[in-house]
mmCIF file of C-alpha atoms in Angstrom:
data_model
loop_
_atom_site.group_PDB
_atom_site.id
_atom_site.type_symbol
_atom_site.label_atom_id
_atom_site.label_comp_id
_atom_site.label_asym_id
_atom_site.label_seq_id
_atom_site.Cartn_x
_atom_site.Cartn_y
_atom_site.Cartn_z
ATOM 1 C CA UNK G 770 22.576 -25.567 -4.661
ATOM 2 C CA UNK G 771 26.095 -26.562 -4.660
ATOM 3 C CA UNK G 772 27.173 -25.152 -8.054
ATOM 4 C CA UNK G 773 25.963 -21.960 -6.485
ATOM 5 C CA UNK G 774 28.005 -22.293 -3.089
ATOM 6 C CA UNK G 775 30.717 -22.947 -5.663
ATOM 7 C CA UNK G 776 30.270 -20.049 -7.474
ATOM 8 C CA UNK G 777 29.674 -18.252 -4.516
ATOM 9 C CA UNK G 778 33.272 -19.575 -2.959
ATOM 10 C CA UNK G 779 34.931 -18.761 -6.180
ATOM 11 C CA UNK G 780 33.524 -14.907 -6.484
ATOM 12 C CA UNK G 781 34.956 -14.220 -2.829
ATOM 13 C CA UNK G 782 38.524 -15.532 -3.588
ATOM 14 C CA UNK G 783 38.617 -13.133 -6.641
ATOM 15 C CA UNK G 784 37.665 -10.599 -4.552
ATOM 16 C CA UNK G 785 40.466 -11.525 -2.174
ATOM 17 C CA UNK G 786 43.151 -11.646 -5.529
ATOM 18 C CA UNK G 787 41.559 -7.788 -6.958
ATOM 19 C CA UNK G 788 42.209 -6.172 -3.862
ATOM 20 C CA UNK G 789 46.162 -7.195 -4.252
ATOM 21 C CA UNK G 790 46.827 -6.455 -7.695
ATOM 22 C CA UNK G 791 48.027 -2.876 -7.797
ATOM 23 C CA UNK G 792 50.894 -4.558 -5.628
ATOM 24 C CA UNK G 793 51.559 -7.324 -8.286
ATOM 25 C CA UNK G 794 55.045 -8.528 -9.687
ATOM 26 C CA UNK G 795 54.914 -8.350 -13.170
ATOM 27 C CA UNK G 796 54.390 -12.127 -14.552
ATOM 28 C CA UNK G 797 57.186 -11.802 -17.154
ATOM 29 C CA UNK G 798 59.626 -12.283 -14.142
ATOM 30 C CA UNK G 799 58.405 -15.519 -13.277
ATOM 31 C CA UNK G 800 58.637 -14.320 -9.719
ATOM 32 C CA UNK G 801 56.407 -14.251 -6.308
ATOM 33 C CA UNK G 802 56.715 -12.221 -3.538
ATOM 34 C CA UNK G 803 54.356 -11.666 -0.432
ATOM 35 C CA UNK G 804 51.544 -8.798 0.164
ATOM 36 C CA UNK G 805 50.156 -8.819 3.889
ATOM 37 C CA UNK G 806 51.269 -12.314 3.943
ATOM 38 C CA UNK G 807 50.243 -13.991 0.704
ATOM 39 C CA UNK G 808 51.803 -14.875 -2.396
ATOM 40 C CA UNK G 809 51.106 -13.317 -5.659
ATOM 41 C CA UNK G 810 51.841 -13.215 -9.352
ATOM 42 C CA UNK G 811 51.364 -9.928 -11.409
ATOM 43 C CA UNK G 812 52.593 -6.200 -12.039
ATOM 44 C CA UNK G 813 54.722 -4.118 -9.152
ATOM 45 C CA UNK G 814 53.284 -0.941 -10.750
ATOM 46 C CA UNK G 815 50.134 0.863 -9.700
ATOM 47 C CA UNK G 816 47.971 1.387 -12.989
ATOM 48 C CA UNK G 817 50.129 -0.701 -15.489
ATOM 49 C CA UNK G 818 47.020 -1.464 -17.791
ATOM 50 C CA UNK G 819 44.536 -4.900 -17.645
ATOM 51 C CA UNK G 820 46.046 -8.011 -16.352
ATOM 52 C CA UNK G 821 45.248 -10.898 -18.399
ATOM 53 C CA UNK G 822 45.729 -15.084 -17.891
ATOM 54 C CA UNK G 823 46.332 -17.108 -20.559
ATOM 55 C CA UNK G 824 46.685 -21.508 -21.079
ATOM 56 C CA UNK G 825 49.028 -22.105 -23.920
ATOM 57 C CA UNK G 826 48.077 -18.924 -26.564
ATOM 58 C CA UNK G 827 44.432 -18.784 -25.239
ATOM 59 C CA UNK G 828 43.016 -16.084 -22.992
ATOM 60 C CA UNK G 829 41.268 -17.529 -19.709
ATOM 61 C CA UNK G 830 40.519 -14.509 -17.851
ATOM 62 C CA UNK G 831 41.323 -10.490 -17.695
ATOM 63 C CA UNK G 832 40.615 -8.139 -14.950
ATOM 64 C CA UNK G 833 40.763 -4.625 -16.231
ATOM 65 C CA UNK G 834 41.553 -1.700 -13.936
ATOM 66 C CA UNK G 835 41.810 1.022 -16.387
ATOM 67 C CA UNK G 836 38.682 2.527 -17.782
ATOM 68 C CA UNK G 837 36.130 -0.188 -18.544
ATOM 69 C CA UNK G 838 36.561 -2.029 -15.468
ATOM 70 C CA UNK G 839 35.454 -5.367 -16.800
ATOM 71 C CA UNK G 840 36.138 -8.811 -15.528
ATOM 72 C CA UNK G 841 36.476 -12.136 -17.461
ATOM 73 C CA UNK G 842 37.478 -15.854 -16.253
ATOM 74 C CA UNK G 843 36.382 -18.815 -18.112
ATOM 75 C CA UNK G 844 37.418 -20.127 -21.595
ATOM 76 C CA UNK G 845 36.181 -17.999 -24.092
ATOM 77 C CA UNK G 846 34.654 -15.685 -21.973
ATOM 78 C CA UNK G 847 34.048 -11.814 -22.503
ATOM 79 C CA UNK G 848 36.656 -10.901 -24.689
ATOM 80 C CA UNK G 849 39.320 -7.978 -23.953
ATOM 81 C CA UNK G 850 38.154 -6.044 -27.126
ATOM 82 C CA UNK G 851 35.339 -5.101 -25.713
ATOM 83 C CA UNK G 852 35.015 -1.400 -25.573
ATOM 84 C CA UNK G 853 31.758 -2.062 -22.678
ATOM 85 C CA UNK G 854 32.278 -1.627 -19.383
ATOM 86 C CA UNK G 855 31.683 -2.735 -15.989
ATOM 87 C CA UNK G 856 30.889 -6.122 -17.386
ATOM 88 C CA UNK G 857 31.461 -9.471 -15.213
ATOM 89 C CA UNK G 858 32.053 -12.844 -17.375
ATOM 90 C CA UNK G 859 32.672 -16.083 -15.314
ATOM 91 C CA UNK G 860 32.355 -19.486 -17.420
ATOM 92 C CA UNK G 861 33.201 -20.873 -20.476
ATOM 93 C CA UNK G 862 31.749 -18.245 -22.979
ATOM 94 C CA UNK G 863 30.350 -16.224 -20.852
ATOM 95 C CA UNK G 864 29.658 -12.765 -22.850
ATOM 96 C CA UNK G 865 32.142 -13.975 -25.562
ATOM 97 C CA UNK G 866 30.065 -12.243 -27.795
ATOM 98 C CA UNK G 867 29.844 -8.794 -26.164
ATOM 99 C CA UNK G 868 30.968 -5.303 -27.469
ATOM 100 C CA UNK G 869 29.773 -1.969 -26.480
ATOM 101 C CA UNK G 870 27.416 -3.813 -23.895
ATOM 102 C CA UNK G 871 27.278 -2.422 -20.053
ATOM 103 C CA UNK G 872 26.266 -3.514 -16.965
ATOM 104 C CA UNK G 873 26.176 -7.008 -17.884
ATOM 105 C CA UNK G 874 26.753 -9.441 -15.385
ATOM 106 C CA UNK G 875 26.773 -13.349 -16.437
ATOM 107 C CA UNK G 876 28.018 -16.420 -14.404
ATOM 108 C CA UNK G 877 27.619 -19.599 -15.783
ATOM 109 C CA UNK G 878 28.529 -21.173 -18.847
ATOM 110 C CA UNK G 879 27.474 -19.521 -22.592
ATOM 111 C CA UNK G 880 25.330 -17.447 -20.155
ATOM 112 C CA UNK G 881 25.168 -14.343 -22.122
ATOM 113 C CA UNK G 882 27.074 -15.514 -24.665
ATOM 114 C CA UNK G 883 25.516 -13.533 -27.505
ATOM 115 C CA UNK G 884 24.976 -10.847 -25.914
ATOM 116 C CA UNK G 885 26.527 -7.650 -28.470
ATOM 117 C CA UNK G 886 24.986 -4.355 -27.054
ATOM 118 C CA UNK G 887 22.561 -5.404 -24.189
ATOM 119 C CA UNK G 888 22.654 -3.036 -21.109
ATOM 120 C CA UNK G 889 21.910 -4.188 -17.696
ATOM 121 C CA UNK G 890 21.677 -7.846 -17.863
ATOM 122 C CA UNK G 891 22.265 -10.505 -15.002
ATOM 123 C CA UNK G 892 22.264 -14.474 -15.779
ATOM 124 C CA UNK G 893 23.241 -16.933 -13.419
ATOM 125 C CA UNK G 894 23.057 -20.174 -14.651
ATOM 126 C CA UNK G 895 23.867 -22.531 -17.422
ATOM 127 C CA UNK G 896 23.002 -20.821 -21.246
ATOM 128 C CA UNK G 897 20.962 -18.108 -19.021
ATOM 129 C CA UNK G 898 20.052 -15.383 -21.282
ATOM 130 C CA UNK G 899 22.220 -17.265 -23.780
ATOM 131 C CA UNK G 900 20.761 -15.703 -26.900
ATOM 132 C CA UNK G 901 20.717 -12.221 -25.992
ATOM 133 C CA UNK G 902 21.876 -9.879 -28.376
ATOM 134 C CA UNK G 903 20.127 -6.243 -27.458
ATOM 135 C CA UNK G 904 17.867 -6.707 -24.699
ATOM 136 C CA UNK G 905 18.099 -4.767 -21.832
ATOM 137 C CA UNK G 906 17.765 -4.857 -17.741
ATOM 138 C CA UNK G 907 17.008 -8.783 -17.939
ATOM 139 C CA UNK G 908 17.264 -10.656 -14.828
ATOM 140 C CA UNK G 909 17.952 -14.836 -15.307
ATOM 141 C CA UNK G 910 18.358 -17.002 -12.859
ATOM 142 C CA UNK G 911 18.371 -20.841 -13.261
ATOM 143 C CA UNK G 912 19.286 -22.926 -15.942
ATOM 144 C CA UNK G 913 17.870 -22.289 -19.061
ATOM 145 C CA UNK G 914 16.220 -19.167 -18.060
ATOM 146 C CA UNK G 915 15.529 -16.831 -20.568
ATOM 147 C CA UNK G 916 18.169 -18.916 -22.916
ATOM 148 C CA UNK G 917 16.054 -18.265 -25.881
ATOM 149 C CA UNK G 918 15.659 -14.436 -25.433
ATOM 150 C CA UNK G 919 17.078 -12.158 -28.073
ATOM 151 C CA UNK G 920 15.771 -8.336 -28.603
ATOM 152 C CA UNK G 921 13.102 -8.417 -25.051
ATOM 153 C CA UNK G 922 13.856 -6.415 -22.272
ATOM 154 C CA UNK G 923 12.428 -6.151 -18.488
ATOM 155 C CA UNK G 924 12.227 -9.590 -18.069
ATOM 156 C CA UNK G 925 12.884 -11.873 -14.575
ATOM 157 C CA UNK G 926 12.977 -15.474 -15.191
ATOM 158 C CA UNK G 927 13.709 -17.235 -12.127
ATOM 159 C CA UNK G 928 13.932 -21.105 -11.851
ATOM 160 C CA UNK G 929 14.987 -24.172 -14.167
ATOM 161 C CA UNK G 930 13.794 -23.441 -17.668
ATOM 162 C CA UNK G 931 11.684 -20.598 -16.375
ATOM 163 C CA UNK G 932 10.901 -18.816 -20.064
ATOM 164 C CA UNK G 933 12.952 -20.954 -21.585
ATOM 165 C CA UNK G 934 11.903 -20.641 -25.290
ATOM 166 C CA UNK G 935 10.754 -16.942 -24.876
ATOM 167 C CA UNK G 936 12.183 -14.709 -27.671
ATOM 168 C CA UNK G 937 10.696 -10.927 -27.665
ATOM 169 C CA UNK G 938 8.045 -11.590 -25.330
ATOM 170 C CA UNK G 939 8.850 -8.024 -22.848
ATOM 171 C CA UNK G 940 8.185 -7.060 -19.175
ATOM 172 C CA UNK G 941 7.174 -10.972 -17.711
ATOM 173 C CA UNK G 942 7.784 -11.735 -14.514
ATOM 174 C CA UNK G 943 8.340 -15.426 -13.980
ATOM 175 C CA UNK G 944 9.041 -16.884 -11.140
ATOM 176 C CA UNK G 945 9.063 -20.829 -10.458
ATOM 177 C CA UNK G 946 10.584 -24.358 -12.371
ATOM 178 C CA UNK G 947 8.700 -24.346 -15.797
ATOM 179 C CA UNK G 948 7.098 -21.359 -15.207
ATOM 180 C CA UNK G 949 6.131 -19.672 -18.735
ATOM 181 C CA UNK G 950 8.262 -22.585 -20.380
ATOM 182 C CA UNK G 951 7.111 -22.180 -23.829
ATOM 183 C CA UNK G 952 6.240 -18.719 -23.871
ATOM 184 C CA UNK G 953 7.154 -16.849 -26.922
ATOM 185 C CA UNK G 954 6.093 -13.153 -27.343
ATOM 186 C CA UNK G 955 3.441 -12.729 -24.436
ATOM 187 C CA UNK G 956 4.270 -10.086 -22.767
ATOM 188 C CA UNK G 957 2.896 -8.293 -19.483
ATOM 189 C CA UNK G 958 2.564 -11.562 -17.765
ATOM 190 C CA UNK G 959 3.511 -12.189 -14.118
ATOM 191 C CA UNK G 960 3.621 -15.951 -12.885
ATOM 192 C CA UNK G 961 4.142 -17.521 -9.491
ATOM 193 C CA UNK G 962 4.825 -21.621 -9.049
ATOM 194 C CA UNK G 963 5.832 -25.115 -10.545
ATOM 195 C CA UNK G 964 4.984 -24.625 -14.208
ATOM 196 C CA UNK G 965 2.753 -22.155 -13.897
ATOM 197 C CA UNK G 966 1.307 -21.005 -17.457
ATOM 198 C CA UNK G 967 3.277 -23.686 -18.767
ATOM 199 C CA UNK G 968 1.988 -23.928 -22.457
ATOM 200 C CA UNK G 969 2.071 -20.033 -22.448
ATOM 201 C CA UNK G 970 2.942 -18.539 -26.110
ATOM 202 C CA UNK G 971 1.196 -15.436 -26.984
ATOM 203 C CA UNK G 972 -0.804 -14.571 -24.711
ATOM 204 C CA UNK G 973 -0.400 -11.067 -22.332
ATOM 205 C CA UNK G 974 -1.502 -9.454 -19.239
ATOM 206 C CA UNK G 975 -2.202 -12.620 -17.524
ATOM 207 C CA UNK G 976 -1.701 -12.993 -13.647
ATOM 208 C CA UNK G 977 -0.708 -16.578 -13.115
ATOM 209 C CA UNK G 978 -0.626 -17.656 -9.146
ATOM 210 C CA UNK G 979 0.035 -21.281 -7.625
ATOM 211 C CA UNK G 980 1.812 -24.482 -9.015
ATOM 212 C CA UNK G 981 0.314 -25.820 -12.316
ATOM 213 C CA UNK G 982 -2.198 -21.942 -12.339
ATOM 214 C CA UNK G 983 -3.371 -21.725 -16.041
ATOM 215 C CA UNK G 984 -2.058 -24.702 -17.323
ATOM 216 C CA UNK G 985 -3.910 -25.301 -20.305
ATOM 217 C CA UNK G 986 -3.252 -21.491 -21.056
ATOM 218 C CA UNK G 987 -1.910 -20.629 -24.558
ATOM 219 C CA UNK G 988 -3.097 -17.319 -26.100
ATOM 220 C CA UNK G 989 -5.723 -15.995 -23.458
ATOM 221 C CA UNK G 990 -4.924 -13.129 -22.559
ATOM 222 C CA UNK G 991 -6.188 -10.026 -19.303
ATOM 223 C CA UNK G 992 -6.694 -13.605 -16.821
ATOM 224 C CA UNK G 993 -6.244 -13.395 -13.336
ATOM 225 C CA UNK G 994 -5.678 -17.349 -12.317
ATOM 226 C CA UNK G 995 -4.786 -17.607 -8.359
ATOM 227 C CA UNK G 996 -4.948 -20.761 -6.618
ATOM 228 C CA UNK G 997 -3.424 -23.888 -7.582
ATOM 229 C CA UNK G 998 -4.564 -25.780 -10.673
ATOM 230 C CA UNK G 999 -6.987 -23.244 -11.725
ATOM 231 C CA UNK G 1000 -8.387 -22.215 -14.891
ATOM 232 C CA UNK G 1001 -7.091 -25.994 -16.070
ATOM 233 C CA UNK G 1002 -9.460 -26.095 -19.093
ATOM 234 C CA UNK G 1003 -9.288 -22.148 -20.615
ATOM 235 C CA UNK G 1004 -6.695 -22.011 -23.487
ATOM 236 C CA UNK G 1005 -7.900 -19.004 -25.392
ATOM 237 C CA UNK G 1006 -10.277 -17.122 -23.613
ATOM 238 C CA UNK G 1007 -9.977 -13.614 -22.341
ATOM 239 C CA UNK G 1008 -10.788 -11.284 -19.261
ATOM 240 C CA UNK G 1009 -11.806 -13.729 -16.766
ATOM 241 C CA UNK G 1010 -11.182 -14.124 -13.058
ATOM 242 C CA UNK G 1011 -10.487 -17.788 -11.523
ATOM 243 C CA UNK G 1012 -9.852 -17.570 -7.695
ATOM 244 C CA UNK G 1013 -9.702 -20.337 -5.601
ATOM 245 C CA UNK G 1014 -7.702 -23.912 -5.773
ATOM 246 C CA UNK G 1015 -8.954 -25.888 -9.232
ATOM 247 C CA UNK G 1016 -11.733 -23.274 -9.899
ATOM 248 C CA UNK G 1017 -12.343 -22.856 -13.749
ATOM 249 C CA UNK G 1018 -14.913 -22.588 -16.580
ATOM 250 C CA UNK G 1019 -17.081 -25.095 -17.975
ATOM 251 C CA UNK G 1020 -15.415 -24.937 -21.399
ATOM 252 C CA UNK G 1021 -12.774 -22.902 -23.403
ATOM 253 C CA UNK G 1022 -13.420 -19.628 -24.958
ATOM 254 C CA UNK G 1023 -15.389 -17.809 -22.186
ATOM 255 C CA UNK G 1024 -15.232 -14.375 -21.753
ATOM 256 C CA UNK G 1025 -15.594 -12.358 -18.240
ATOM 257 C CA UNK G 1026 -16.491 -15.323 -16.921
ATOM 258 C CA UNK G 1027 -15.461 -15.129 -12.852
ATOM 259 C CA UNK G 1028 -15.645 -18.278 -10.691
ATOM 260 C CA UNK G 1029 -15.095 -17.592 -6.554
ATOM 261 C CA UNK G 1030 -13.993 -20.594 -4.338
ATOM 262 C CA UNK G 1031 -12.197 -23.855 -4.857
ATOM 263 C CA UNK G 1032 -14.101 -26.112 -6.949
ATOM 264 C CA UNK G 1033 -15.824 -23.077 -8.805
ATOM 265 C CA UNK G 1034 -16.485 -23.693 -11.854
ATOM 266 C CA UNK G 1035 -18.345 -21.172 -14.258
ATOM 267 C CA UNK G 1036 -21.030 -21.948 -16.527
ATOM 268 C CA UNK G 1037 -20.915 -19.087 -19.002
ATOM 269 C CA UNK G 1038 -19.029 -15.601 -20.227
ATOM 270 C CA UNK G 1039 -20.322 -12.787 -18.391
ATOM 271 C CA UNK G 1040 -21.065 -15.160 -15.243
ATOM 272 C CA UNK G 1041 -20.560 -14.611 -11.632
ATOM 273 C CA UNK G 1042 -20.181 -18.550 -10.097
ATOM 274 C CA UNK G 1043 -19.621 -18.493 -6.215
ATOM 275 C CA UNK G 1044 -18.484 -21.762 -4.279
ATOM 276 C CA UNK G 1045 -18.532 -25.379 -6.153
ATOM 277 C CA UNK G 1046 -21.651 -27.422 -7.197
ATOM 278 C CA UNK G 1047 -21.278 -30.238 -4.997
ATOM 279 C CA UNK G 1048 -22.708 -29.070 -2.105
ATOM 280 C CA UNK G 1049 -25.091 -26.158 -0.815
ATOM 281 C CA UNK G 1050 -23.717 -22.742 -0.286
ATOM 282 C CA UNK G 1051 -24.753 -19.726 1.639
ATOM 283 C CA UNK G 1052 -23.853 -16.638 0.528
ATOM 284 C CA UNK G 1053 -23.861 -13.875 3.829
ATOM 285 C CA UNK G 1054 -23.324 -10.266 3.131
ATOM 286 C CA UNK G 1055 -23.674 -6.724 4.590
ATOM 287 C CA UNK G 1056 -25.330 -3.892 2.224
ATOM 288 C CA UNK G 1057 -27.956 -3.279 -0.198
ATOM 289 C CA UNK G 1058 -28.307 -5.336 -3.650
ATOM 290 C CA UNK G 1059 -27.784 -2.289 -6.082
ATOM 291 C CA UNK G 1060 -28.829 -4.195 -9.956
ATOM 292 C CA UNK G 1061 -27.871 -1.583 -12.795
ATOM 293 C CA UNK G 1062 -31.255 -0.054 -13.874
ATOM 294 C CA UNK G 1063 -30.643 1.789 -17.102
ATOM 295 C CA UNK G 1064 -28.216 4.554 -15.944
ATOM 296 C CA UNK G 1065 -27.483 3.987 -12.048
ATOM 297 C CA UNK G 1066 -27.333 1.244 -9.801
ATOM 298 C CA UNK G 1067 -30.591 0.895 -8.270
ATOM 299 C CA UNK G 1068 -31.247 -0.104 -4.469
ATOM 300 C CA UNK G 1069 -34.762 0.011 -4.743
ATOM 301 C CA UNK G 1070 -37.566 0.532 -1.927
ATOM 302 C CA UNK G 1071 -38.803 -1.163 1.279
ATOM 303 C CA UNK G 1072 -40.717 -3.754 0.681
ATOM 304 C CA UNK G 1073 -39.652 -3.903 -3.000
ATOM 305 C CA UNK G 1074 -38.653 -7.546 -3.880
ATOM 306 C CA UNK G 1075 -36.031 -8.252 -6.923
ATOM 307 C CA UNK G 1076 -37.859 -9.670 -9.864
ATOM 308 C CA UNK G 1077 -35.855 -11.231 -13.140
ATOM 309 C CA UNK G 1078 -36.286 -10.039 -16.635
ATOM 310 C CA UNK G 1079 -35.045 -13.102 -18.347
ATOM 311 C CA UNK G 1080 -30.992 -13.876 -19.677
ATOM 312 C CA UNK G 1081 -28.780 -11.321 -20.504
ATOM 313 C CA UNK G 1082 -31.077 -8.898 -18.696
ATOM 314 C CA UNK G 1083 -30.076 -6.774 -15.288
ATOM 315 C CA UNK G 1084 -33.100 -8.043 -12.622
ATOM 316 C CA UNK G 1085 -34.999 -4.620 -11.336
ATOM 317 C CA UNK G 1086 -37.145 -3.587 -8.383
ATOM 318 C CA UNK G 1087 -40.891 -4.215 -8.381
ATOM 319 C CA UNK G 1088 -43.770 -3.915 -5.759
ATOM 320 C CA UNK G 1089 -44.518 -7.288 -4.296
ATOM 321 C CA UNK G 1090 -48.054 -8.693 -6.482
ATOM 322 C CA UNK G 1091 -51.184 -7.958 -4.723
ATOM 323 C CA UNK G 1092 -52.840 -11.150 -4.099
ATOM 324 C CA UNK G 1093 -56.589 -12.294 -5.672
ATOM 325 C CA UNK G 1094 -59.436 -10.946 -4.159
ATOM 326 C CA UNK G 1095 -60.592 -12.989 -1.759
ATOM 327 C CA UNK G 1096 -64.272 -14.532 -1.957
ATOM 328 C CA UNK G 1097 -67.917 -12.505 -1.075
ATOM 329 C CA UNK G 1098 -69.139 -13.531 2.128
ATOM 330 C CA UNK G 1099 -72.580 -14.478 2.719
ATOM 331 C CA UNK G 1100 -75.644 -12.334 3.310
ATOM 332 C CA UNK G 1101 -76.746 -11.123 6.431
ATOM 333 C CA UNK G 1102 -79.670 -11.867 8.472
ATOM 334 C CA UNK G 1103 -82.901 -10.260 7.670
ATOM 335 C CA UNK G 1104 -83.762 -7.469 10.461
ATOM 336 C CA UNK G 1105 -87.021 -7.589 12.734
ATOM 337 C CA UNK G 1106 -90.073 -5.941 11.338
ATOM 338 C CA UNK G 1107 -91.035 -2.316 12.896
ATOM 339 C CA UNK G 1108 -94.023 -1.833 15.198
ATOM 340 C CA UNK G 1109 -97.317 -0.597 13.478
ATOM 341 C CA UNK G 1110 -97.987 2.582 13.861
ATOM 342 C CA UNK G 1111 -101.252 3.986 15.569
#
């Protein structure tokens, strides 16, 4: 927090110095003069060409206010041969590397630093983005973020070491410290909390929400993990849904496996488990029970009661039993005898 007030303190008193310089004295004079009551160094001319600072026969800094608009401060930092523009540099090596790149914003030091013809790029933070070369339109901020990143683009890594190892993994949205630390190449992810899919590498389309969501998580891929510490024993397995704080599956490698409620745990692929095992759970609802019957979900008939057709098997419709017959009762009595006739 305070190296970003810092930075923050800095940015505004360079804004203050920009808006003087087309009123500069020209520093080979030696001289100052006064400008709505400050002192200044630079050029007296209006568009003399890119002011630069030097210490001893190093370059510290260049504002340019010609055609490619750039800015650099720091030892090292983006170099005045670039031919990019509307690039920002501030830190020791910040965008030293760059040279047609655009858009490129990077404040901290070696953020950006190998960045050559990346467009679009913002990194805050020390070695941000540090090993960018053509990615474009990343967004790192934190420490670490996205230092490992060379050729991916659409990226935001926000936090401490948020993707900090990620190379040409594309389009992840990390936010959180840790989150997606070791992630590689997955791509498509989106993650939310304190090292959330931490041990991420290679696996994709993954929704990752709450601190420590998907932690064991290292090539599964299509998961939807929301709640915190969920889906804490699937590394590999694919497609399934784990909502709820610590819900998760019975063992890795299960496939469209869902588990509903905190505690949940599923016992199979292709399971539905609703609420944890520990204690009794109603489950209220409003509608029919439609089973899939062949070709159309099936809501059956009054009286109708649902009847199981084993594992694996949709349950269909059937006509309550009829029950045994019940047993013959006993013979009647024997009737009076007629009168005799005459």
């Amino acid at each position: 927090m305070k190296k970003t007030i810092l930075c923050f303190k800095f940015i505004m008193l360079l804004l203050m110095v920009v808006t003087s310089f087309n009123n500069l004295y020209s520093q080979s004079t030696n001289a100052t003069n006064t400008y709505s009551g400050f002192e200044y160094l630079g050029y007296t001319a209006l568009n003399p060409g890119p002011l630069y600072f030097k210490i001893g026969a190093n370059g510290v800094g260049w504002i340019d206010n010609t055609i490619g608009f750039n800015t650099g401060f720091g030892w090292l930092s983006l170099p005045p041969a670039t031919t990019g523009s509307n690039n920002s540099g501030f830190g020791y090596k910040a965008l030293s590397a760059n040279t047609s790149g655009q858009n490129n914003t990077a404040m901290g030091t070696q953020a950006l630093q190998f960045n050559t013809i990346g467009v679009g790029n913002n990194a805050f933070g020390l070695v941000a983005l540090q090993n960018n070369t053509t990615g474009d339109r990343n967004t790192a901020n934190g420490n670490g973020a996205l230092a490992a990143n060379t050729t991916a683009s659409f990226n935001v890594a926000m936090g401490w070491q948020t993707m900090l190892v990620s190379t040409t993994g594309a389009e992840n949205s990390a936010i959180g410290t840790q989150s997606l630390l070791a992630n590689t190449i997955g791509a498509n992810n989106a993650t939310l909390g304190y090292q959330a899919g931490l041990v991420n590498t290679t696996g994709s389309n993954n929704s990752m929400i709450g601190n420590h969501a998907a932690i064991a998580n290292t090539t599964g891929s299509n998961n939807t993990y929301i709640g915190n510490a969920t889906g804490a024993t699937n590394t590999t397995g694919a497609f399934n849904t784990l909502l709820g704080d610590n819900s998760n599956v019975a063992a890795d490698g299960y496939n469209h496996a869902t588990a509903i409620g905190s505690d949940a745990v599923v016992p199979a692929s292709h399971t539905v488990s609703l609420g944890n095992t520990t204690t009794n759970n109603n489950v209220v609802f409003n509608g029919a029970l439609m089973p899939w019957n062949v070709t159309f979900y099936d809501p059956g008939t009054t009286g109708q009661v649902l009847t199981s057709q084993g594992t694996n098997t949709d349950p269909i419709w059937a006509n309550a039993p009829t029950g045994p017959t019940g047993p013959t009762g006993p013979t009647g009595l024997t009737g009076a005898t007629g009168l005799t006739g005459p």
